[in-house]
């Protein structure tokens, strides 16, 4: 797999690109969305994305137009600032409903089979707030079909086995110069990768063990989102307005290539406000 998708928040566009080849960029879904974030691709190449400002999700088959679902609220068929999407192995679509502090599972873009898990809440020293999310931002499904959620407001990453919330686990994150602030998250091979934006570092999680990933060559300015691309990773550097290709290098990674959305790489900006990557 060499193609992935990324969003241009302010431009309202979702693009697909092959590796980091600039002339391979195609726009997904036709018309612009309000504020697309947290895109995901299924095995057939269909794309789902959260439209944060419109309080909807949008879905497009390859070459097709957007099908939109949802309205603002907290009931069935409603979202409040959805932040990310992901596909389960069963084909079900997951939506991270950030404003409502919950995870939503639906059969497809019609919203059928609606199920939710979670509520708004903030963990404290006295209360771990199991099942609660403060303002979740990242969503991933691993090779065992378990669900991972990054919640930067709560400064934690949690894992559940399914939409019923079984197997809830909070993963301890490594100490750093600043308190870890997990944001972008993705499944990578048999592990999970998390971007810690407070420390500008990548964290690798295997089961319940989280370790810092060594970046042996290259640099970034404001890494925020991450997605798998075969044996490689793609990082969206939001402050640098660049997509970075990371290749394995021993126990770590090196930045092997990059594509900036604006000058000097391009006179006319290709994108100017990265809002997520997915594959």
PDB file of C-alpha atoms in Angstrom:
ATOM      1  CA  UNK A   1       0.000   0.000   0.000  1.00  0.00           C
ATOM      2  CA  UNK A   2       1.474   3.314  -1.096  1.00  0.00           C
ATOM      3  CA  UNK A   3      -1.537   5.660  -1.047  1.00  0.00           C
ATOM      4  CA  UNK A   4      -2.828   7.604   1.931  1.00  0.00           C
ATOM      5  CA  UNK A   5      -5.227  10.480   2.527  1.00  0.00           C
ATOM      6  CA  UNK A   6      -4.799  13.812   4.268  1.00  0.00           C
ATOM      7  CA  UNK A   7      -7.040  16.767   4.986  1.00  0.00           C
ATOM      8  CA  UNK A   8      -6.672  20.485   4.379  1.00  0.00           C
ATOM      9  CA  UNK A   9      -8.643  21.975   7.254  1.00  0.00           C
ATOM     10  CA  UNK A  10      -9.134  25.544   6.075  1.00  0.00           C
ATOM     11  CA  UNK A  11      -9.478  24.616   2.413  1.00  0.00           C
ATOM     12  CA  UNK A  12     -12.094  21.998   3.295  1.00  0.00           C
ATOM     13  CA  UNK A  13     -10.492  19.409   1.024  1.00  0.00           C
ATOM     14  CA  UNK A  14      -9.499  15.770   1.444  1.00  0.00           C
ATOM     15  CA  UNK A  15      -6.677  14.592  -0.799  1.00  0.00           C
ATOM     16  CA  UNK A  16      -5.238  11.214  -1.706  1.00  0.00           C
ATOM     17  CA  UNK A  17      -1.562  10.952  -2.551  1.00  0.00           C
ATOM     18  CA  UNK A  18       0.749   8.119  -3.614  1.00  0.00           C
ATOM     19  CA  UNK A  19       3.734   8.152  -1.263  1.00  0.00           C
ATOM     20  CA  UNK A  20       4.825  11.813  -1.336  1.00  0.00           C
ATOM     21  CA  UNK A  21       4.614  12.256  -5.104  1.00  0.00           C
ATOM     22  CA  UNK A  22       3.187  15.748  -5.574  1.00  0.00           C
ATOM     23  CA  UNK A  23       1.755  15.141  -9.043  1.00  0.00           C
ATOM     24  CA  UNK A  24      -0.225  12.138  -7.754  1.00  0.00           C
ATOM     25  CA  UNK A  25      -2.446  14.288  -5.489  1.00  0.00           C
ATOM     26  CA  UNK A  26      -6.158  13.883  -6.255  1.00  0.00           C
ATOM     27  CA  UNK A  27      -9.077  15.411  -4.383  1.00  0.00           C
ATOM     28  CA  UNK A  28     -11.507  12.972  -2.764  1.00  0.00           C
ATOM     29  CA  UNK A  29     -15.288  13.389  -2.698  1.00  0.00           C
ATOM     30  CA  UNK A  30     -15.691  16.354  -4.990  1.00  0.00           C
ATOM     31  CA  UNK A  31     -16.970  19.397  -3.072  1.00  0.00           C
ATOM     32  CA  UNK A  32     -15.324  20.994  -0.081  1.00  0.00           C
ATOM     33  CA  UNK A  33     -16.269  20.166   3.508  1.00  0.00           C
ATOM     34  CA  UNK A  34     -16.437  22.636   6.393  1.00  0.00           C
ATOM     35  CA  UNK A  35     -13.459  21.451   8.451  1.00  0.00           C
ATOM     36  CA  UNK A  36     -12.350  17.883   7.609  1.00  0.00           C
ATOM     37  CA  UNK A  37     -10.285  15.972  10.146  1.00  0.00           C
ATOM     38  CA  UNK A  38      -9.341  12.413  11.079  1.00  0.00           C
ATOM     39  CA  UNK A  39      -9.627  10.667   7.674  1.00  0.00           C
ATOM     40  CA  UNK A  40      -9.563   6.903   7.192  1.00  0.00           C
ATOM     41  CA  UNK A  41      -9.422   4.559   4.159  1.00  0.00           C
ATOM     42  CA  UNK A  42     -10.943   1.092   4.043  1.00  0.00           C
ATOM     43  CA  UNK A  43      -9.543  -1.880   2.140  1.00  0.00           C
ATOM     44  CA  UNK A  44     -11.550  -0.922  -0.967  1.00  0.00           C
ATOM     45  CA  UNK A  45     -10.189   2.628  -1.040  1.00  0.00           C
ATOM     46  CA  UNK A  46     -13.338   4.325   0.263  1.00  0.00           C
ATOM     47  CA  UNK A  47     -12.680   7.311   2.509  1.00  0.00           C
ATOM     48  CA  UNK A  48     -14.422   8.489   5.666  1.00  0.00           C
ATOM     49  CA  UNK A  49     -13.717  11.775   7.390  1.00  0.00           C
ATOM     50  CA  UNK A  50     -15.029  13.782  10.336  1.00  0.00           C
ATOM     51  CA  UNK A  51     -16.384  17.219   9.441  1.00  0.00           C
ATOM     52  CA  UNK A  52     -15.835  18.984  12.739  1.00  0.00           C
ATOM     53  CA  UNK A  53     -17.600  22.293  12.147  1.00  0.00           C
ATOM     54  CA  UNK A  54     -20.597  20.738  10.363  1.00  0.00           C
ATOM     55  CA  UNK A  55     -20.955  18.096  13.121  1.00  0.00           C
ATOM     56  CA  UNK A  56     -21.135  15.371  10.460  1.00  0.00           C
ATOM     57  CA  UNK A  57     -19.184  12.585   8.918  1.00  0.00           C
ATOM     58  CA  UNK A  58     -18.613  12.325   5.189  1.00  0.00           C
ATOM     59  CA  UNK A  59     -18.002   9.165   3.161  1.00  0.00           C
ATOM     60  CA  UNK A  60     -16.930   8.698  -0.456  1.00  0.00           C
ATOM     61  CA  UNK A  61     -16.350   5.620  -2.576  1.00  0.00           C
ATOM     62  CA  UNK A  62     -13.422   5.791  -5.016  1.00  0.00           C
ATOM     63  CA  UNK A  63     -14.273   8.405  -7.622  1.00  0.00           C
ATOM     64  CA  UNK A  64     -17.596   9.202  -5.928  1.00  0.00           C
ATOM     65  CA  UNK A  65     -19.036  12.274  -4.256  1.00  0.00           C
ATOM     66  CA  UNK A  66     -19.413  12.803  -0.531  1.00  0.00           C
ATOM     67  CA  UNK A  67     -22.326  11.197   1.283  1.00  0.00           C
ATOM     68  CA  UNK A  68     -22.913  13.093   4.524  1.00  0.00           C
ATOM     69  CA  UNK A  69     -24.514  11.947   7.737  1.00  0.00           C
ATOM     70  CA  UNK A  70     -25.263  13.543  11.097  1.00  0.00           C
ATOM     71  CA  UNK A  71     -26.393  16.756  12.750  1.00  0.00           C
ATOM     72  CA  UNK A  72     -25.343  18.691  15.843  1.00  0.00           C
ATOM     73  CA  UNK A  73     -26.537  17.190  19.122  1.00  0.00           C
ATOM     74  CA  UNK A  74     -26.026  14.341  21.562  1.00  0.00           C
ATOM     75  CA  UNK A  75     -28.712  11.887  20.471  1.00  0.00           C
ATOM     76  CA  UNK A  76     -28.871   9.079  17.927  1.00  0.00           C
ATOM     77  CA  UNK A  77     -27.552  10.247  14.578  1.00  0.00           C
ATOM     78  CA  UNK A  78     -25.980  13.344  16.101  1.00  0.00           C
ATOM     79  CA  UNK A  79     -22.425  14.500  16.753  1.00  0.00           C
ATOM     80  CA  UNK A  80     -20.710  17.375  18.500  1.00  0.00           C
ATOM     81  CA  UNK A  81     -17.342  18.226  16.932  1.00  0.00           C
ATOM     82  CA  UNK A  82     -16.463  14.755  15.593  1.00  0.00           C
ATOM     83  CA  UNK A  83     -12.677  14.529  15.414  1.00  0.00           C
ATOM     84  CA  UNK A  84     -11.685  11.260  13.746  1.00  0.00           C
ATOM     85  CA  UNK A  85     -12.853   8.123  11.939  1.00  0.00           C
ATOM     86  CA  UNK A  86     -11.600   4.558  11.587  1.00  0.00           C
ATOM     87  CA  UNK A  87     -12.721   1.258  10.087  1.00  0.00           C
ATOM     88  CA  UNK A  88     -13.032  -1.988  12.003  1.00  0.00           C
ATOM     89  CA  UNK A  89     -12.085  -5.271  10.369  1.00  0.00           C
ATOM     90  CA  UNK A  90     -15.800  -6.060  10.156  1.00  0.00           C
ATOM     91  CA  UNK A  91     -16.267  -2.996   7.952  1.00  0.00           C
ATOM     92  CA  UNK A  92     -18.113  -1.029  10.623  1.00  0.00           C
ATOM     93  CA  UNK A  93     -17.270   2.670  10.792  1.00  0.00           C
ATOM     94  CA  UNK A  94     -16.057   4.229  14.040  1.00  0.00           C
ATOM     95  CA  UNK A  95     -16.430   7.926  14.776  1.00  0.00           C
ATOM     96  CA  UNK A  96     -14.737   9.763  17.625  1.00  0.00           C
ATOM     97  CA  UNK A  97     -17.451  12.159  18.807  1.00  0.00           C
ATOM     98  CA  UNK A  98     -15.185  14.542  20.697  1.00  0.00           C
ATOM     99  CA  UNK A  99     -17.720  17.078  21.959  1.00  0.00           C
ATOM    100  CA  UNK A 100     -19.920  14.354  23.406  1.00  0.00           C
ATOM    101  CA  UNK A 101     -16.964  12.447  24.845  1.00  0.00           C
ATOM    102  CA  UNK A 102     -17.926   9.168  23.200  1.00  0.00           C
ATOM    103  CA  UNK A 103     -17.108   6.596  20.582  1.00  0.00           C
ATOM    104  CA  UNK A 104     -19.765   5.810  17.961  1.00  0.00           C
ATOM    105  CA  UNK A 105     -20.029   2.671  15.831  1.00  0.00           C
ATOM    106  CA  UNK A 106     -22.290   2.562  12.771  1.00  0.00           C
ATOM    107  CA  UNK A 107     -22.772   0.081   9.953  1.00  0.00           C
ATOM    108  CA  UNK A 108     -22.133   2.597   7.184  1.00  0.00           C
ATOM    109  CA  UNK A 109     -22.717   6.206   6.128  1.00  0.00           C
ATOM    110  CA  UNK A 110     -26.479   5.817   6.569  1.00  0.00           C
ATOM    111  CA  UNK A 111     -25.970   5.684  10.338  1.00  0.00           C
ATOM    112  CA  UNK A 112     -27.676   2.310  10.721  1.00  0.00           C
ATOM    113  CA  UNK A 113     -26.649   0.078  13.620  1.00  0.00           C
ATOM    114  CA  UNK A 114     -25.908   3.081  15.833  1.00  0.00           C
ATOM    115  CA  UNK A 115     -24.059   2.185  19.052  1.00  0.00           C
ATOM    116  CA  UNK A 116     -22.078   4.351  21.442  1.00  0.00           C
ATOM    117  CA  UNK A 117     -19.642   4.010  24.305  1.00  0.00           C
ATOM    118  CA  UNK A 118     -18.285   6.601  26.712  1.00  0.00           C
ATOM    119  CA  UNK A 119     -19.188   9.914  28.284  1.00  0.00           C
ATOM    120  CA  UNK A 120     -17.523  13.231  29.058  1.00  0.00           C
ATOM    121  CA  UNK A 121     -15.254  13.270  32.079  1.00  0.00           C
ATOM    122  CA  UNK A 122     -11.783  14.076  33.335  1.00  0.00           C
ATOM    123  CA  UNK A 123      -9.594  11.641  35.290  1.00  0.00           C
ATOM    124  CA  UNK A 124      -8.170  12.750  38.612  1.00  0.00           C
ATOM    125  CA  UNK A 125      -5.761  11.227  41.095  1.00  0.00           C
ATOM    126  CA  UNK A 126      -8.739   9.866  43.022  1.00  0.00           C
ATOM    127  CA  UNK A 127     -10.904   8.890  40.038  1.00  0.00           C
ATOM    128  CA  UNK A 128      -9.512   7.152  36.930  1.00  0.00           C
ATOM    129  CA  UNK A 129     -12.761   8.000  35.089  1.00  0.00           C
ATOM    130  CA  UNK A 130     -13.084   4.672  33.307  1.00  0.00           C
ATOM    131  CA  UNK A 131     -15.212   5.133  30.200  1.00  0.00           C
ATOM    132  CA  UNK A 132     -14.795   8.910  30.214  1.00  0.00           C
ATOM    133  CA  UNK A 133     -13.184  11.150  27.617  1.00  0.00           C
ATOM    134  CA  UNK A 134     -12.279  14.811  28.146  1.00  0.00           C
ATOM    135  CA  UNK A 135     -11.689  15.904  24.536  1.00  0.00           C
ATOM    136  CA  UNK A 136     -10.514  12.908  22.472  1.00  0.00           C
ATOM    137  CA  UNK A 137      -8.676  13.568  19.199  1.00  0.00           C
ATOM    138  CA  UNK A 138      -7.075  10.404  17.793  1.00  0.00           C
ATOM    139  CA  UNK A 139      -8.604   7.057  16.844  1.00  0.00           C
ATOM    140  CA  UNK A 140      -7.013   3.822  15.636  1.00  0.00           C
ATOM    141  CA  UNK A 141      -7.857   0.135  15.224  1.00  0.00           C
ATOM    142  CA  UNK A 142      -4.992  -2.330  15.708  1.00  0.00           C
ATOM    143  CA  UNK A 143      -4.309  -5.694  14.072  1.00  0.00           C
ATOM    144  CA  UNK A 144      -6.424  -7.420  16.757  1.00  0.00           C
ATOM    145  CA  UNK A 145      -9.382  -5.076  16.054  1.00  0.00           C
ATOM    146  CA  UNK A 146      -8.957  -3.328  19.397  1.00  0.00           C
ATOM    147  CA  UNK A 147      -9.779   0.373  19.553  1.00  0.00           C
ATOM    148  CA  UNK A 148      -7.252   3.011  20.663  1.00  0.00           C
ATOM    149  CA  UNK A 149      -8.122   6.598  21.558  1.00  0.00           C
ATOM    150  CA  UNK A 150      -5.819   9.511  22.312  1.00  0.00           C
ATOM    151  CA  UNK A 151      -7.274  12.092  24.658  1.00  0.00           C
ATOM    152  CA  UNK A 152      -4.858  15.042  24.954  1.00  0.00           C
ATOM    153  CA  UNK A 153      -7.089  17.003  27.343  1.00  0.00           C
ATOM    154  CA  UNK A 154      -6.907  14.045  29.758  1.00  0.00           C
ATOM    155  CA  UNK A 155      -3.233  13.476  28.825  1.00  0.00           C
ATOM    156  CA  UNK A 156      -3.805   9.787  28.207  1.00  0.00           C
ATOM    157  CA  UNK A 157      -4.167   6.972  25.692  1.00  0.00           C
ATOM    158  CA  UNK A 158      -6.787   4.303  26.322  1.00  0.00           C
ATOM    159  CA  UNK A 159      -7.625   1.000  24.677  1.00  0.00           C
ATOM    160  CA  UNK A 160     -10.870  -0.973  24.571  1.00  0.00           C
ATOM    161  CA  UNK A 161     -11.632  -4.341  23.032  1.00  0.00           C
ATOM    162  CA  UNK A 162     -14.888  -3.219  21.407  1.00  0.00           C
ATOM    163  CA  UNK A 163     -17.778  -0.784  21.371  1.00  0.00           C
ATOM    164  CA  UNK A 164     -19.025  -2.226  24.679  1.00  0.00           C
ATOM    165  CA  UNK A 165     -15.913  -0.818  26.394  1.00  0.00           C
ATOM    166  CA  UNK A 166     -14.660  -4.217  27.546  1.00  0.00           C
ATOM    167  CA  UNK A 167     -10.961  -4.483  28.284  1.00  0.00           C
ATOM    168  CA  UNK A 168     -10.596  -0.782  29.114  1.00  0.00           C
ATOM    169  CA  UNK A 169      -6.931   0.020  29.755  1.00  0.00           C
ATOM    170  CA  UNK A 170      -5.025   3.262  30.208  1.00  0.00           C
ATOM    171  CA  UNK A 171      -1.473   3.075  28.859  1.00  0.00           C
ATOM    172  CA  UNK A 172       1.229   4.796  30.970  1.00  0.00           C
ATOM    173  CA  UNK A 173       3.237   7.169  28.766  1.00  0.00           C
ATOM    174  CA  UNK A 174       6.983   7.831  29.134  1.00  0.00           C
ATOM    175  CA  UNK A 175       8.124  10.841  31.111  1.00  0.00           C
ATOM    176  CA  UNK A 176       9.439  13.785  29.128  1.00  0.00           C
ATOM    177  CA  UNK A 177      10.468  17.407  29.482  1.00  0.00           C
ATOM    178  CA  UNK A 178       6.752  18.221  29.381  1.00  0.00           C
ATOM    179  CA  UNK A 179       3.770  16.147  30.419  1.00  0.00           C
ATOM    180  CA  UNK A 180       2.926  13.880  27.477  1.00  0.00           C
ATOM    181  CA  UNK A 181       0.152  15.232  25.251  1.00  0.00           C
ATOM    182  CA  UNK A 182      -0.925  12.381  22.938  1.00  0.00           C
ATOM    183  CA  UNK A 183      -2.640  13.488  19.734  1.00  0.00           C
ATOM    184  CA  UNK A 184      -2.260  11.641  16.427  1.00  0.00           C
ATOM    185  CA  UNK A 185      -2.398   7.846  16.699  1.00  0.00           C
ATOM    186  CA  UNK A 186      -2.248   4.916  14.275  1.00  0.00           C
ATOM    187  CA  UNK A 187      -1.849   1.167  14.117  1.00  0.00           C
ATOM    188  CA  UNK A 188       1.524   0.155  12.681  1.00  0.00           C
ATOM    189  CA  UNK A 189       2.213  -3.529  12.028  1.00  0.00           C
ATOM    190  CA  UNK A 190       1.497  -5.181  15.410  1.00  0.00           C
ATOM    191  CA  UNK A 191       1.993  -2.052  17.524  1.00  0.00           C
ATOM    192  CA  UNK A 192       0.508   1.416  17.877  1.00  0.00           C
ATOM    193  CA  UNK A 193       2.238   4.740  17.247  1.00  0.00           C
ATOM    194  CA  UNK A 194       1.279   7.938  19.070  1.00  0.00           C
ATOM    195  CA  UNK A 195       2.450  11.496  18.458  1.00  0.00           C
ATOM    196  CA  UNK A 196       3.228  13.354  21.675  1.00  0.00           C
ATOM    197  CA  UNK A 197       2.863  16.985  20.603  1.00  0.00           C
ATOM    198  CA  UNK A 198       4.026  18.467  23.899  1.00  0.00           C
ATOM    199  CA  UNK A 199       7.451  16.869  23.490  1.00  0.00           C
ATOM    200  CA  UNK A 200       7.554  16.636  19.663  1.00  0.00           C
ATOM    201  CA  UNK A 201       8.232  12.932  19.867  1.00  0.00           C
ATOM    202  CA  UNK A 202       6.844   9.661  18.574  1.00  0.00           C
ATOM    203  CA  UNK A 203       5.833   6.965  21.072  1.00  0.00           C
ATOM    204  CA  UNK A 204       5.563   3.259  20.306  1.00  0.00           C
ATOM    205  CA  UNK A 205       3.063   1.163  22.275  1.00  0.00           C
ATOM    206  CA  UNK A 206       3.246  -2.620  22.368  1.00  0.00           C
ATOM    207  CA  UNK A 207       0.438  -3.998  24.534  1.00  0.00           C
ATOM    208  CA  UNK A 208       0.837  -1.956  27.753  1.00  0.00           C
ATOM    209  CA  UNK A 209       4.444  -0.818  27.257  1.00  0.00           C
ATOM    210  CA  UNK A 210       5.110   2.624  25.760  1.00  0.00           C
ATOM    211  CA  UNK A 211       8.607   3.679  24.646  1.00  0.00           C
ATOM    212  CA  UNK A 212      10.014   6.716  22.842  1.00  0.00           C
ATOM    213  CA  UNK A 213      10.982   6.114  19.211  1.00  0.00           C
ATOM    214  CA  UNK A 214      14.418   7.298  18.128  1.00  0.00           C
ATOM    215  CA  UNK A 215      14.496   9.681  15.161  1.00  0.00           C
ATOM    216  CA  UNK A 216      17.999   9.054  13.882  1.00  0.00           C
ATOM    217  CA  UNK A 217      17.989  11.553  10.988  1.00  0.00           C
ATOM    218  CA  UNK A 218      15.913  14.578  10.067  1.00  0.00           C
ATOM    219  CA  UNK A 219      13.852  17.017  12.079  1.00  0.00           C
ATOM    220  CA  UNK A 220      10.341  18.396  12.404  1.00  0.00           C
ATOM    221  CA  UNK A 221       8.757  21.576  13.726  1.00  0.00           C
ATOM    222  CA  UNK A 222       5.299  20.640  14.995  1.00  0.00           C
ATOM    223  CA  UNK A 223       4.469  16.958  14.400  1.00  0.00           C
ATOM    224  CA  UNK A 224       0.816  16.283  15.179  1.00  0.00           C
ATOM    225  CA  UNK A 225      -0.647  13.373  13.190  1.00  0.00           C
ATOM    226  CA  UNK A 226       0.746  10.009  12.094  1.00  0.00           C
ATOM    227  CA  UNK A 227      -0.375   7.128   9.886  1.00  0.00           C
ATOM    228  CA  UNK A 228       1.106   3.855   8.653  1.00  0.00           C
ATOM    229  CA  UNK A 229       2.134   3.430   5.027  1.00  0.00           C
ATOM    230  CA  UNK A 230       3.244  -0.159   4.581  1.00  0.00           C
ATOM    231  CA  UNK A 231       6.519  -0.539   6.457  1.00  0.00           C
ATOM    232  CA  UNK A 232       6.864   3.238   6.699  1.00  0.00           C
ATOM    233  CA  UNK A 233       5.101   6.022   8.566  1.00  0.00           C
ATOM    234  CA  UNK A 234       3.796   9.389   7.409  1.00  0.00           C
ATOM    235  CA  UNK A 235       3.801  12.297   9.853  1.00  0.00           C
ATOM    236  CA  UNK A 236       1.831  15.510   9.355  1.00  0.00           C
ATOM    237  CA  UNK A 237       3.950  18.380  10.643  1.00  0.00           C
ATOM    238  CA  UNK A 238       1.220  20.971  11.142  1.00  0.00           C
ATOM    239  CA  UNK A 239       3.436  23.921  12.081  1.00  0.00           C
ATOM    240  CA  UNK A 240       5.863  23.117   9.282  1.00  0.00           C
ATOM    241  CA  UNK A 241       2.957  22.490   6.869  1.00  0.00           C
ATOM    242  CA  UNK A 242       4.687  19.369   5.614  1.00  0.00           C
ATOM    243  CA  UNK A 243       4.132  15.660   5.154  1.00  0.00           C
ATOM    244  CA  UNK A 244       7.141  13.606   6.278  1.00  0.00           C
ATOM    245  CA  UNK A 245       7.952  10.041   5.209  1.00  0.00           C
ATOM    246  CA  UNK A 246       9.638   8.011   7.963  1.00  0.00           C
ATOM    247  CA  UNK A 247      11.523   4.829   7.077  1.00  0.00           C
ATOM    248  CA  UNK A 248      12.637   2.206   9.628  1.00  0.00           C
ATOM    249  CA  UNK A 249      16.256   2.564  10.702  1.00  0.00           C
ATOM    250  CA  UNK A 250      17.302  -0.045  13.240  1.00  0.00           C
ATOM    251  CA  UNK A 251      15.107   0.406  16.302  1.00  0.00           C
ATOM    252  CA  UNK A 252      14.034   3.866  15.173  1.00  0.00           C
ATOM    253  CA  UNK A 253      13.146   5.823  12.054  1.00  0.00           C
ATOM    254  CA  UNK A 254      14.697   8.417   9.780  1.00  0.00           C
ATOM    255  CA  UNK A 255      12.967  11.113   7.766  1.00  0.00           C
ATOM    256  CA  UNK A 256      13.547   9.887   4.224  1.00  0.00           C
ATOM    257  CA  UNK A 257      11.419  12.389   2.315  1.00  0.00           C
ATOM    258  CA  UNK A 258       9.144  15.377   2.807  1.00  0.00           C
ATOM    259  CA  UNK A 259       6.537  17.384   0.923  1.00  0.00           C
ATOM    260  CA  UNK A 260       5.707  20.925   1.928  1.00  0.00           C
ATOM    261  CA  UNK A 261       2.339  22.354   1.037  1.00  0.00           C
ATOM    262  CA  UNK A 262       3.584  25.868   0.398  1.00  0.00           C
ATOM    263  CA  UNK A 263       6.700  27.733  -0.824  1.00  0.00           C
ATOM    264  CA  UNK A 264       9.512  27.077  -1.410  1.00  0.00           C
ATOM    265  CA  UNK A 265       8.318  23.652  -2.577  1.00  0.00           C
ATOM    266  CA  UNK A 266       5.416  25.155  -4.505  1.00  0.00           C
ATOM    267  CA  UNK A 267       4.619  28.716  -5.639  1.00  0.00           C
ATOM    268  CA  UNK A 268       0.889  28.001  -5.363  1.00  0.00           C
ATOM    269  CA  UNK A 269       0.165  26.219  -2.039  1.00  0.00           C
ATOM    270  CA  UNK A 270      -0.908  22.586  -2.439  1.00  0.00           C
ATOM    271  CA  UNK A 271      -2.323  22.666   1.096  1.00  0.00           C
ATOM    272  CA  UNK A 272      -1.954  25.099   3.956  1.00  0.00           C
ATOM    273  CA  UNK A 273      -3.584  23.599   7.051  1.00  0.00           C
ATOM    274  CA  UNK A 274      -3.067  19.895   7.611  1.00  0.00           C
ATOM    275  CA  UNK A 275      -5.902  18.401   9.628  1.00  0.00           C
ATOM    276  CA  UNK A 276      -5.036  14.725   9.770  1.00  0.00           C
ATOM    277  CA  UNK A 277      -3.683  11.757   7.796  1.00  0.00           C
ATOM    278  CA  UNK A 278      -5.076   8.258   7.321  1.00  0.00           C
ATOM    279  CA  UNK A 279      -4.464   5.041   5.438  1.00  0.00           C
TER     280      UNK A 279
END
